[in-house]
Coordinates of C-alpha atoms and ligand atoms in Angstrom, one line a residue:
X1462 CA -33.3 -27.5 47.3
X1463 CA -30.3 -25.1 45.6
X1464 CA -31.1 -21.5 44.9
X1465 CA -30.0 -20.9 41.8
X1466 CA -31.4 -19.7 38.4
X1467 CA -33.9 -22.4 38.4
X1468 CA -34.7 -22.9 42.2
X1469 CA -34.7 -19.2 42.6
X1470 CA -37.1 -17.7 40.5
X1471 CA -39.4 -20.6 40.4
X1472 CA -40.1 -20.3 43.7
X1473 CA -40.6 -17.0 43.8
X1474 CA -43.3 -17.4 41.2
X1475 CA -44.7 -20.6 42.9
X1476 CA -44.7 -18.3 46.5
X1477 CA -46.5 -14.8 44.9
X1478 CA -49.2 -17.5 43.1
X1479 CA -50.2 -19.4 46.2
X1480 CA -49.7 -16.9 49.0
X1481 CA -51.4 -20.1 51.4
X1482 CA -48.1 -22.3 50.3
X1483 CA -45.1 -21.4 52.6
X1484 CA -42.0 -22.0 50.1
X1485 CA -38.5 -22.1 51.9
X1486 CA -35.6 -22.1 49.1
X1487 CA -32.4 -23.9 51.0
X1488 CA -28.9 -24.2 49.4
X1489 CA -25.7 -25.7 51.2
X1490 CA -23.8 -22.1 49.9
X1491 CA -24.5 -20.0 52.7
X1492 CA -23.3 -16.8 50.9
X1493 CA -26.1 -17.9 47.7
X1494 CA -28.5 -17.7 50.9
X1495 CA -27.3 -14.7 52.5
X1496 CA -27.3 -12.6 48.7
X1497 CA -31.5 -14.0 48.4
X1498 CA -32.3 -12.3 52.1
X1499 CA -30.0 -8.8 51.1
X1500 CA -32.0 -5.7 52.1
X1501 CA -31.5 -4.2 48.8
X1502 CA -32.8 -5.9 46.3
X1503 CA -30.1 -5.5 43.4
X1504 CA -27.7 -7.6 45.4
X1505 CA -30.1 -10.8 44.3
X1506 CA -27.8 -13.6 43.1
X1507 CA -29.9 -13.9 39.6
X1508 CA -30.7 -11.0 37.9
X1509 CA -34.0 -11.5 35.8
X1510 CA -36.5 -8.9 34.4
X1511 CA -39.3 -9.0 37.3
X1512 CA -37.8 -11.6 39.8
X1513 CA -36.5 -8.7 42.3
X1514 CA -40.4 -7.7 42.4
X1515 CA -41.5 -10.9 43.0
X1516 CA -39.4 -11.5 45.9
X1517 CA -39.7 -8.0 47.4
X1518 CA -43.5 -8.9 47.4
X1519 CA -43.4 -12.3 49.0
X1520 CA -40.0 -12.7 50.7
X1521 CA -40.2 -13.2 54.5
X1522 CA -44.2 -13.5 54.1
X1523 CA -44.6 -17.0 52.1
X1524 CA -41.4 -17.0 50.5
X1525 CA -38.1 -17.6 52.6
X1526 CA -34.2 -18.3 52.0
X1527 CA -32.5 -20.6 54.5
X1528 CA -29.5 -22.7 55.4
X1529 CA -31.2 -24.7 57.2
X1530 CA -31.6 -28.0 55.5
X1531 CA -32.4 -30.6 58.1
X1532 CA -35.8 -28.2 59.6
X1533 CA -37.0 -27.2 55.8
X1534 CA -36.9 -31.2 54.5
X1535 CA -38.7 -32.1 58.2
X1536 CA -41.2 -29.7 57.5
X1537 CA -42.3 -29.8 53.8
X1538 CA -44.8 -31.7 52.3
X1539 CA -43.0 -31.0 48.7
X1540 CA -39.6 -31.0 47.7
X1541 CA -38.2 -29.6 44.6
X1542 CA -34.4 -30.9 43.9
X1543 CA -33.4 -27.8 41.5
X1544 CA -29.1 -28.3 42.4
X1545 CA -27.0 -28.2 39.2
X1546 CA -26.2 -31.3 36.9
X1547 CA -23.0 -30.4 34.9
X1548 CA -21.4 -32.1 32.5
X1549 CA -18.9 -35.1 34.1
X1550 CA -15.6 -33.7 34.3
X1551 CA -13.6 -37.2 35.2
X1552 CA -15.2 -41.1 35.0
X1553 CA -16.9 -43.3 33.2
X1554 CA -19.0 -40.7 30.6
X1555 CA -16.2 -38.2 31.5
X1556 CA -17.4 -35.2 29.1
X1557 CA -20.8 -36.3 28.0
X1558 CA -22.9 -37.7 31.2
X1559 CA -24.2 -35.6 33.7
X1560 CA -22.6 -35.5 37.6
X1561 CA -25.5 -36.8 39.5
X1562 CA -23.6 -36.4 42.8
X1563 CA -25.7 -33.1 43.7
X1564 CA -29.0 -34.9 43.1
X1565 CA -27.7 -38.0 44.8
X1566 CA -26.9 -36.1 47.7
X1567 CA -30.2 -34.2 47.7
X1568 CA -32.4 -37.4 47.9
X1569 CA -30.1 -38.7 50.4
X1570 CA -31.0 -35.8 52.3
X1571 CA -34.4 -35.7 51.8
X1572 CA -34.6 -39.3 52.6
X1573 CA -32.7 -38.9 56.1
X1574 CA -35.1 -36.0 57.3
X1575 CA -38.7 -36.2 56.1
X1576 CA -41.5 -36.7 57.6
X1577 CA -44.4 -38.8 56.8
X1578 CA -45.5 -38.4 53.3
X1579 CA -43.3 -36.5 51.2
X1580 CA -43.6 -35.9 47.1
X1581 CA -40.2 -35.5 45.6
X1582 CA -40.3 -33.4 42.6
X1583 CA -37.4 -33.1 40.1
X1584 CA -36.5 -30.0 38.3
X1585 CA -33.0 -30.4 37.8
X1586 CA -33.1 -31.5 34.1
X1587 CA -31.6 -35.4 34.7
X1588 CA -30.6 -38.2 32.0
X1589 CA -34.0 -40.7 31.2
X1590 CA -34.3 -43.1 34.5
X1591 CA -32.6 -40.6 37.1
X1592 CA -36.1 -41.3 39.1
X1593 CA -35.5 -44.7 39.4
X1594 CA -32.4 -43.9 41.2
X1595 CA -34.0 -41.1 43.1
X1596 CA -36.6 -43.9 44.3
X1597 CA -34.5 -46.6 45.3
X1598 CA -32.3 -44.1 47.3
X1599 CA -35.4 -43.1 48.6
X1600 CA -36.3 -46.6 50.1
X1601 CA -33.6 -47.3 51.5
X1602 CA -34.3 -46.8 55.3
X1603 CA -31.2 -45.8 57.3
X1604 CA -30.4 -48.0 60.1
X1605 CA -29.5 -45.1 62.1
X1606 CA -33.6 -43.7 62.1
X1607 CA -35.8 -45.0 64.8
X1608 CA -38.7 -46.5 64.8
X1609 CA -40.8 -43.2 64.3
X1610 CA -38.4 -41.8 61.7
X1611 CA -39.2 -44.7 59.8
X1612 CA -42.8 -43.8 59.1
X1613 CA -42.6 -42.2 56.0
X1614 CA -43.0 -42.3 52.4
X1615 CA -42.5 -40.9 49.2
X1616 CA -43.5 -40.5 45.5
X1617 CA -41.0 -39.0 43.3
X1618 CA -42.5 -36.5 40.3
X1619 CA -40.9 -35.1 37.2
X1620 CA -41.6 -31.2 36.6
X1621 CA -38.9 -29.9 34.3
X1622 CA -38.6 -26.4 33.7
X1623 CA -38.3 -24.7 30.3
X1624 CA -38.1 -20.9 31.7
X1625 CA -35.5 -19.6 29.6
X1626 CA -33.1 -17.0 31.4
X1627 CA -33.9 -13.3 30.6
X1628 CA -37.3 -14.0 30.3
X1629 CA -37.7 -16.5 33.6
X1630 CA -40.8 -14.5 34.8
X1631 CA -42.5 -14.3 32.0
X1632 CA -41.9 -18.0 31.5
X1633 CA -43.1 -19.2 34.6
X1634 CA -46.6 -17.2 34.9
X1635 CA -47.6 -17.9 31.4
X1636 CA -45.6 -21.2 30.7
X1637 CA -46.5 -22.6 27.3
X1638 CA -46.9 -25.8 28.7
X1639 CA -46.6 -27.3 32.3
X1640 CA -45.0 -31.1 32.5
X1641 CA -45.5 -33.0 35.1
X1642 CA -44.7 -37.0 34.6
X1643 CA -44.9 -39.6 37.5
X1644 CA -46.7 -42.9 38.5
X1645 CA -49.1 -41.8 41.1
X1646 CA -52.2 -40.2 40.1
X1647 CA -52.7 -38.7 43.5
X1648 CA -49.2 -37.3 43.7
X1649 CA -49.4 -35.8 40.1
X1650 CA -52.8 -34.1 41.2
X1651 CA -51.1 -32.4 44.5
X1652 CA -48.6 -30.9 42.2
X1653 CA -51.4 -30.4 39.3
X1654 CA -52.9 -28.4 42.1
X1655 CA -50.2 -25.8 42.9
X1656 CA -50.0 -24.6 39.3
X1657 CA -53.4 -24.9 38.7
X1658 CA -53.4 -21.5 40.9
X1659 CA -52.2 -19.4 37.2
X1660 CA -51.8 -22.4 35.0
X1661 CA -55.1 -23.0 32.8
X1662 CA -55.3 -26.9 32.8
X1663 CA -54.9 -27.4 29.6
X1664 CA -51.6 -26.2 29.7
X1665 CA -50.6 -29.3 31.9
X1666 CA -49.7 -31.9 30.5
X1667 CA -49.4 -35.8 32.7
X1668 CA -47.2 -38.4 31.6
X1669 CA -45.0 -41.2 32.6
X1670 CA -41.8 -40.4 34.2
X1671 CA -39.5 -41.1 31.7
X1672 CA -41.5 -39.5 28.9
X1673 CA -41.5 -36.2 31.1
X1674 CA -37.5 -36.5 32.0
X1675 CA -37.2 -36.9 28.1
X1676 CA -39.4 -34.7 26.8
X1677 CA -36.9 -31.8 29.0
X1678 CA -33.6 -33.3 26.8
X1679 CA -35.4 -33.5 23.7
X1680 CA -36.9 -29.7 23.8
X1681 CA -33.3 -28.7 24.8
X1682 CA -31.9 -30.5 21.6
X1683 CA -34.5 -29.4 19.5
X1684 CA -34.3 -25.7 20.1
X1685 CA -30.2 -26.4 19.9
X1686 CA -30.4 -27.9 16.9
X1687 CA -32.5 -24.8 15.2
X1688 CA -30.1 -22.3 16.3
X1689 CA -27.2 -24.1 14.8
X1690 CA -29.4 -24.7 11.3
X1691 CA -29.2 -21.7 11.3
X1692 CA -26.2 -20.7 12.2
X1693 CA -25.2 -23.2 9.5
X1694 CA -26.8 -21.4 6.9
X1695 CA -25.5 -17.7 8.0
X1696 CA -22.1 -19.4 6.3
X1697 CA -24.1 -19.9 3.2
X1698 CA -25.7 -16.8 3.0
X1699 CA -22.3 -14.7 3.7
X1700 CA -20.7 -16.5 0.3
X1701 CA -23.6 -16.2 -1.7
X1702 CA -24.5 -12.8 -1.1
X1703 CA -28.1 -13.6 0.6
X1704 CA -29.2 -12.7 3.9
X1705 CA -30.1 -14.7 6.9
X1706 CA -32.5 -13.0 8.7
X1707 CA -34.4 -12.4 5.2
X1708 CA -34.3 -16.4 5.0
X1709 CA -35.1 -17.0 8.5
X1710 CA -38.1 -14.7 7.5
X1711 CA -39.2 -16.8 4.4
X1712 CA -38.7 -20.0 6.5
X1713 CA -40.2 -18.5 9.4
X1714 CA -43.5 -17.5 7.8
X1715 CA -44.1 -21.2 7.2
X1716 CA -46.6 -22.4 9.8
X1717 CA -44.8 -25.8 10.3
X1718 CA -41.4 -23.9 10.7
X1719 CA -42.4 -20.9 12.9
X1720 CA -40.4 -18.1 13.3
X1721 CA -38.8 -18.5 16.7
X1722 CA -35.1 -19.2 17.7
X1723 CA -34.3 -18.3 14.0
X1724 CA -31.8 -15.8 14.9
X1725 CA -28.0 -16.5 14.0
X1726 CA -25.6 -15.3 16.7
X1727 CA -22.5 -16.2 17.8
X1728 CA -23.3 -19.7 18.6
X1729 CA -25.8 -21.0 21.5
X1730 CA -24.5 -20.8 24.7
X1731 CA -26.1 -21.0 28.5
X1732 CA -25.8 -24.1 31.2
X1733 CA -28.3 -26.1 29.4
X1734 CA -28.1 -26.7 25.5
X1735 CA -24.6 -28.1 25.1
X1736 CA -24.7 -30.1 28.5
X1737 CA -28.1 -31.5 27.7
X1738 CA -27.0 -32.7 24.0
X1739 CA -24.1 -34.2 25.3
X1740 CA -25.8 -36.1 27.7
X1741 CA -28.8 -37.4 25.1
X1742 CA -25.6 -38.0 23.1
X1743 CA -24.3 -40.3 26.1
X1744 CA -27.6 -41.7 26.4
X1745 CA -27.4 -42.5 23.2
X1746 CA -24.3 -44.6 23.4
X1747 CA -25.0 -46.3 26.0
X1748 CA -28.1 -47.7 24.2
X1749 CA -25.8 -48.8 21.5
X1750 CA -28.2 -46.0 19.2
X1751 CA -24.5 -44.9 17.7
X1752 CA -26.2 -43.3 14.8
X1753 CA -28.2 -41.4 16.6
X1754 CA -25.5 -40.3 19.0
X1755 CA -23.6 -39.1 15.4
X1756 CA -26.9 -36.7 14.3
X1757 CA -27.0 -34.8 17.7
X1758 CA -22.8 -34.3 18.0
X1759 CA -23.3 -32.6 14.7
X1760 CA -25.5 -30.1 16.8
X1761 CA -22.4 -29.2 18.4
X1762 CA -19.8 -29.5 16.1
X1763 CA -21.6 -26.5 14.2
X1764 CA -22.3 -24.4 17.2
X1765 CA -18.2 -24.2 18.1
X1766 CA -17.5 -23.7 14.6
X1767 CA -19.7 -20.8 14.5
X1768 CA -17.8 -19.5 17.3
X1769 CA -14.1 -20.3 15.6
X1770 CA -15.3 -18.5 12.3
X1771 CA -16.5 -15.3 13.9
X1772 CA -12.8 -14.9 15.8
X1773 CA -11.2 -16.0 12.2
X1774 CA -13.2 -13.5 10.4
X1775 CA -12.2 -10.5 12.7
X1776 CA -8.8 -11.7 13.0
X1777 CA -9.0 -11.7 9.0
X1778 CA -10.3 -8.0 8.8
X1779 CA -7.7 -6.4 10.9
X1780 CA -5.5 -8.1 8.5
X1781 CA -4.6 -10.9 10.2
X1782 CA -3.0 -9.2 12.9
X1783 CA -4.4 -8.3 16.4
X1784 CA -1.5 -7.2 17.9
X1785 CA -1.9 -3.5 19.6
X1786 CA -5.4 -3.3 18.2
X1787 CA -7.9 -2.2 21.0
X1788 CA -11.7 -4.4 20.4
X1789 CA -14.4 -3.3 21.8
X1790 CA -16.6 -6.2 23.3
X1791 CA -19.9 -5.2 23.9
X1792 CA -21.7 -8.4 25.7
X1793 CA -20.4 -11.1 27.5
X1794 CA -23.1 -12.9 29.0
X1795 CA -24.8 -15.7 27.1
X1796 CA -27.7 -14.0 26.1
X1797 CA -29.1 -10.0 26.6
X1798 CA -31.2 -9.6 30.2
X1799 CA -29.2 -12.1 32.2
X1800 CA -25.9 -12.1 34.2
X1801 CA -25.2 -15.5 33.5
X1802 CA -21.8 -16.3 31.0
X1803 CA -22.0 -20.4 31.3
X1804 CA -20.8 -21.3 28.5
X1805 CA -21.1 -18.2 26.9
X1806 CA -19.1 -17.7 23.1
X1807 CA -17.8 -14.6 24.5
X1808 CA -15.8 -16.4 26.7
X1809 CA -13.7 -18.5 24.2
X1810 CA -13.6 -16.1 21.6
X1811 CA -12.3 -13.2 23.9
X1812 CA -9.9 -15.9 25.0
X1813 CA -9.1 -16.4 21.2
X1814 CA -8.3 -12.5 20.5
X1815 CA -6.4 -12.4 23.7
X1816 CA -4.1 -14.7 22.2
X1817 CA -3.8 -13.4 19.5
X1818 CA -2.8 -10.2 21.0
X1819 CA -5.6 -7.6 20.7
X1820 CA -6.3 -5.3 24.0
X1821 CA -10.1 -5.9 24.9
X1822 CA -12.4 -3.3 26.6
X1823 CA -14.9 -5.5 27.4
X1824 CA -18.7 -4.3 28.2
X1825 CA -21.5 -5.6 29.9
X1826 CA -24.4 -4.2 31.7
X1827 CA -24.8 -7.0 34.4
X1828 CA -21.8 -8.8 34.0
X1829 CA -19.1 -8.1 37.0
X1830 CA -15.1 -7.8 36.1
X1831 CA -15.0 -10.2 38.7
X1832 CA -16.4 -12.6 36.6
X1833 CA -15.4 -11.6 33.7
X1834 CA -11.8 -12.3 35.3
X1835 CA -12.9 -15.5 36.0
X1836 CA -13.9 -17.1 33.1
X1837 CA -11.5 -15.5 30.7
X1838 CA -8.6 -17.3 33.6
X1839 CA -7.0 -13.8 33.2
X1840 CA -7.2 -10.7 35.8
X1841 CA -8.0 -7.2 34.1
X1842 CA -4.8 -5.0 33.4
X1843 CA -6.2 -2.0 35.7
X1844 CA -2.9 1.1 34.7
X1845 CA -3.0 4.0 36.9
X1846 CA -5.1 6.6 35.2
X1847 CA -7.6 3.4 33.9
X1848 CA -6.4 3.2 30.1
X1849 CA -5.1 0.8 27.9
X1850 CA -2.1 1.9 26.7
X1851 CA -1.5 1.2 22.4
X1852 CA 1.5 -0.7 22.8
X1853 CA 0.4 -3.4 24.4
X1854 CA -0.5 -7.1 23.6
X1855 CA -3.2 -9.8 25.1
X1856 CA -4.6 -7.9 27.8
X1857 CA -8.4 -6.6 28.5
X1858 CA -9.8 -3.8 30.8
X1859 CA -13.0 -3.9 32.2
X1860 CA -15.6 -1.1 30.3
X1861 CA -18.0 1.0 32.6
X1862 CA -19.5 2.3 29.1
X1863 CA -19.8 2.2 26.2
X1864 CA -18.0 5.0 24.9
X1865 CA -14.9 4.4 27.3
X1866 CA -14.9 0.3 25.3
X1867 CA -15.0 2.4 22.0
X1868 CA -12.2 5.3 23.0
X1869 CA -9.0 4.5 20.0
X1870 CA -10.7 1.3 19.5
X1871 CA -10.0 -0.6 16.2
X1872 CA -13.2 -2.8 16.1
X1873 CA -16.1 -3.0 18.4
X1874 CA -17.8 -6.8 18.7
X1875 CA -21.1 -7.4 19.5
X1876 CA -21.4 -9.9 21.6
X1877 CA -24.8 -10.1 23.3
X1878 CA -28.2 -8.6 22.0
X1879 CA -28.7 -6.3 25.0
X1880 CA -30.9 -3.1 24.1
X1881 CA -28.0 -0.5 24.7
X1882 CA -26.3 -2.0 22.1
X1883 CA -29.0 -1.4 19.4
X1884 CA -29.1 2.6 20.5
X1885 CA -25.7 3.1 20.1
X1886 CA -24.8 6.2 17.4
X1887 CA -21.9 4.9 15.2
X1888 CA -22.1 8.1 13.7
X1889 CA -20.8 9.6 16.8
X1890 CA -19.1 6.8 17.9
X1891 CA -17.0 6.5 14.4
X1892 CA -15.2 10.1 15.7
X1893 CA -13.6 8.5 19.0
X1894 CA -12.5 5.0 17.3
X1895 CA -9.2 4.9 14.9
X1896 CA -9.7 4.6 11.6
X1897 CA -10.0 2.0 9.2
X1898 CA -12.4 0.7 12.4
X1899 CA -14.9 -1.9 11.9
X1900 CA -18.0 -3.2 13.8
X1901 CA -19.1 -7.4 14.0
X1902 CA -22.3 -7.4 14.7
X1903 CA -22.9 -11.1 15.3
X1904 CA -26.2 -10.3 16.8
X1905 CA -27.6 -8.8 13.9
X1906 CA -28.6 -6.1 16.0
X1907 CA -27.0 -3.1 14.5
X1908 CA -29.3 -0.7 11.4
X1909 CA -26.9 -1.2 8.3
X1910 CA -28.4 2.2 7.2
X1911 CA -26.9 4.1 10.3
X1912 CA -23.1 2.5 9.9
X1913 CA -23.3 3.2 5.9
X1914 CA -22.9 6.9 6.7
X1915 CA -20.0 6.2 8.8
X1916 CA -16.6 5.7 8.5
X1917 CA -17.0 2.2 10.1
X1918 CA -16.8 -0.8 8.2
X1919 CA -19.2 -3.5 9.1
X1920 CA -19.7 -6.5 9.2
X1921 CA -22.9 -9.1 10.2
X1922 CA -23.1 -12.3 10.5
X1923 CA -24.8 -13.7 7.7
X1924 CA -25.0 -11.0 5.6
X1925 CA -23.5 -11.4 1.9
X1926 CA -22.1 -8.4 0.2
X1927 CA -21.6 -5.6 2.8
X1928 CA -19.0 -3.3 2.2
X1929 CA -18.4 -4.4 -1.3
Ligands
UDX3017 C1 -30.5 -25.7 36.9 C2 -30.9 -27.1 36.9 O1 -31.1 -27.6 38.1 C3 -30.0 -27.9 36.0 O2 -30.3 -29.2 36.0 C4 -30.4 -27.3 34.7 O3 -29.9 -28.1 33.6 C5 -29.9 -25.9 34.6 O4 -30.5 -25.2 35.6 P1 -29.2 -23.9 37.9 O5 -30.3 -23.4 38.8 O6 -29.0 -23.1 36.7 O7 -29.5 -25.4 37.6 O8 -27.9 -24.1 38.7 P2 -27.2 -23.1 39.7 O9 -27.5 -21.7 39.5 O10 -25.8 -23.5 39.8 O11 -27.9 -23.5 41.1 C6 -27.8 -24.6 41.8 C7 -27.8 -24.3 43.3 O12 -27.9 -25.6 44.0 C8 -26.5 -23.7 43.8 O13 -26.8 -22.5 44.4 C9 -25.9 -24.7 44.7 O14 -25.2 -24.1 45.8 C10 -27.1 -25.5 45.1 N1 -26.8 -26.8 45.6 C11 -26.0 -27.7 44.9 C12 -27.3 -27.3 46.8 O15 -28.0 -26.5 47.5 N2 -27.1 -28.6 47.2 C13 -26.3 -29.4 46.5 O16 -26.0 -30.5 46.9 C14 -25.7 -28.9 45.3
UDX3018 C1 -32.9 -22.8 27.4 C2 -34.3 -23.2 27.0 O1 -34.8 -22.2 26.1 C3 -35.2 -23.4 28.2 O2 -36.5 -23.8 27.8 C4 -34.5 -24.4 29.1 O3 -35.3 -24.5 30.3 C5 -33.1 -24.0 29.5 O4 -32.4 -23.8 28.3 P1 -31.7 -20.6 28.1 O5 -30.4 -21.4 27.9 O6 -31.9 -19.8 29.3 O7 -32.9 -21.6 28.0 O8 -31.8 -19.5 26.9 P2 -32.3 -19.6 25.4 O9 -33.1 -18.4 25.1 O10 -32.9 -20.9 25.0 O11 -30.9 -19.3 24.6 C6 -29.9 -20.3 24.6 C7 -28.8 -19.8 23.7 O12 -29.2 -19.8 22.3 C8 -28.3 -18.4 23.9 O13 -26.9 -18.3 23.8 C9 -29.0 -17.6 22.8 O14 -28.3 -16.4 22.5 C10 -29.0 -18.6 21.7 N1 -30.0 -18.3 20.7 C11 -31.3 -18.5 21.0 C12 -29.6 -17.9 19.4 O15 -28.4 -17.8 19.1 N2 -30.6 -17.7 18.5 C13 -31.9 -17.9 18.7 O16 -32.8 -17.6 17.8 C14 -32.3 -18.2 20.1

């Protein structure tokens, strides 16, 4: 149940590795549905390296996309809940909880239409104890079923997912680690089973339910937290004169550090890191564990003042004044090789520059202007012949390359770390921008060496003495 970047590709990788498993994806958004069964392939509502391959391969065979909730529950043996758990918008936890209603829902569902014995597996990633809820909904036997309805059963399962968007596929066929918590040995080993088809067993590991629905917030924090340590010391390293991706090196190299999710950027975005921290931050609270609460807001705190410093610091390069100055934004998503932008720093800090007056050509490969549009609240200023003209203030067009972003641009920003943006010749680009021009590179993507020949000032986050 739901279709979207988790329920999508997961299945798709569960349905090409056990082509004797018949895997039917339903979602209540009939449009979600009808994008997954497209003839052509690029139409697909995730984009992810692989996953259109996948699905080509298995779709209508073992792997099918449907609307039709009531037959799929009534006929499975297995049912994932993947729907979304945002953040609470209004209510008790208002800002930090997550909205269980989708999950609620789901089990509801499940509980009205299965048959027999059914194993209940959560993916969604859900606060500590969301099974207990899951179960008791579960058991409740509407009044409405008859007699033969009533013969059935479940076992609810915890199997979070740690795929990480961009690299889903990859993820999912060689996970690092399958989880799979629960309290019924026999229910655990069904599951055990499926993956055991390209899983090596030692790569799953059994718990207890609420170690496994823990274990998924606590990884998500964890992984947070190192991006905005980080992040914290790019600051550092840009007033002292050191550099952060030497440091992240020298720390790196240590065996008990390790050297991923080292990279400063413009802040961590994506559905899951700032909605899961808030939630363990909830949690937290609701314990009484205030203290604790305190250490993982800090997570946070430093992740949207990353964000706020990298729109001062260009606002303070163009000296202080964005008004008529055309930016380049090259990347909007939340990360490179994903269309996704939840809760992506492009979108606040475009939305800062807006204000502030600048004219944005903004790039992405795989992001639509529709979205774009979306998120930034603000429809694209589309003139006549397509061009921005100099006089004006707080608008953004919509880039179909790079060059065109870059055409009597000021600044160009990099955004997001997608390849195109690390083959771009600043040499030639430097002729079509208007001078003095500068390029952020918060990505640390960009070969110092190449700009230094340029006309282009640059500047990288947390890198000390450039251009002095
Ligand atoms: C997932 C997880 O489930 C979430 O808990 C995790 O923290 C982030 O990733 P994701 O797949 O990214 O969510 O969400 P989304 O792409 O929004 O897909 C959810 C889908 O579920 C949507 O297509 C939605 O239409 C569907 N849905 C939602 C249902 O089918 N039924 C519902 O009741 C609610
Ligand atoms: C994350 C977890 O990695 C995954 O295990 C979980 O299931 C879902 O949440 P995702 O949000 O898709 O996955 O992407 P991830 O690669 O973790 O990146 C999250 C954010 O951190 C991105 O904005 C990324 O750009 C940023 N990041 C990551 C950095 O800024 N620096 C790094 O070194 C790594």
């Amino acid at each position: 149940m739901g279709a979207g970047y988790v329920g999508g590709p997961t299945m798709a990788v569960i349905a090409s590795n056990c082509p004797d498993v018949q895997v039917t994806v339903v979602d209540i958004n009939d449009n979600q549905i009808s994008k997954w069964n497209d003839d052509n392939l690029k139409n697909l509502p995730v984009f992810e390296p692989g996953l259109a391959e996948l699905v080509e391969r298995t779709r209508f065979k073992n792997l099918h996309f449907s609307t039709n909730i009531e037959e799929s529950i009534k006929k499975a043996d297995m049912v994932f809940i993947s729907v979304n758990t945002p953040t609470k918008k209004k209510g008790i936890g208002a800002g930090n909880a997550s909205d269980l209603r989708w999950i609620e829902s789901s089990a509801r569902l499940v509980n009205r239409y299965a048959q027999g014995y059914t194993i209940v597996v959560e993916k969604s990633t859900v606060p500590v104890k969301t099974a207990a809820a899951i179960e008791v909904i579960l058991k409740s036997i509407s009044s409405d079923l008859n007699e033969l309805e009533n013969h059935k059963s479940f076992d609810v399962l915890s199997n979070p997912e740690f795929l990480a968007e961009g690299s889903a596929i990859k993820d999912l066929q060689q996970p690092d680690r399958v989880l799979i918590g629960g309290h019924k040995k026999s229910a655990i080993e069904a599951l055990e089973k499926l993956y055991l088809k390209w899983v090596p067993g030692e790569k799953i590991i059994k718990t207890n339910l609420w170690s496994s629905e823990l274990s998924k917030l606590t990884a998500n924090a964890f992984l947070a937290q190192r991006v905005s340590s980080i992040n914290a010391i790019s600051q550092l390293c840009e007033v002292t004169g050191a550099d952060v991706q030497e440091v992240a090196k020298a720390i790196g190299k240590d065996s008990r550090i390790g050297s991923r999710f080292l990279n400063s950027g413009p802040g961590f975005g994506g559905s899951c890191f700032k909605k899961d921290i808030l939630n363990l931050v909830y949690l937290c609270n609701h314990f009484g564990l205030s203290e604790v609460a305190n250490y993982w807001e800090q997570v946070i705190s430093i992740n949207q003042h990353q964000q706020n410093r990298i729109y001062r610091v260009i606002v303070n390069k163009l000296f202080d004044n964005l008004s008529e100055k055309k930016i380049a934004i090259l990347g909007f998503a939340f990360k490179a090789n994903t269309n996704d932008t939840r809760e992506s720093p492009a979108i606040e800090i475009c939305q800062k520059l807006l204000e502030e007056g600048a004219v944005l050509a903004i790039h992405d490969p795989k992001v639509s202007e529709l979205k774009i549009s979306q998120d930034l609240g603000k429809k694209p200023y589309i003139s006549r012949d397509n061009k921005l003209k100099s006089n004006m203030n707080g608008v953004w067009s919509y880039a179909k390359d790079i060059e065109e972003s870059l055409i009597s641009a000021d600044a160009a920003l990099i955004l997001c770390e997608w390849d195109i943006y690390r083959k771009v010749d600043w040499n030639q680009m430097s002729k079509i921008m208007r001078s003095p021009s500068w390029l952020f590179d918060t990505r640390n993507i960009v070969d110092e060496y190449s700009v230094d020949r340029t006309k282009i000032n640059l500047w990288k986050v947390g890198k000390g003495n450039l251009n002095e």
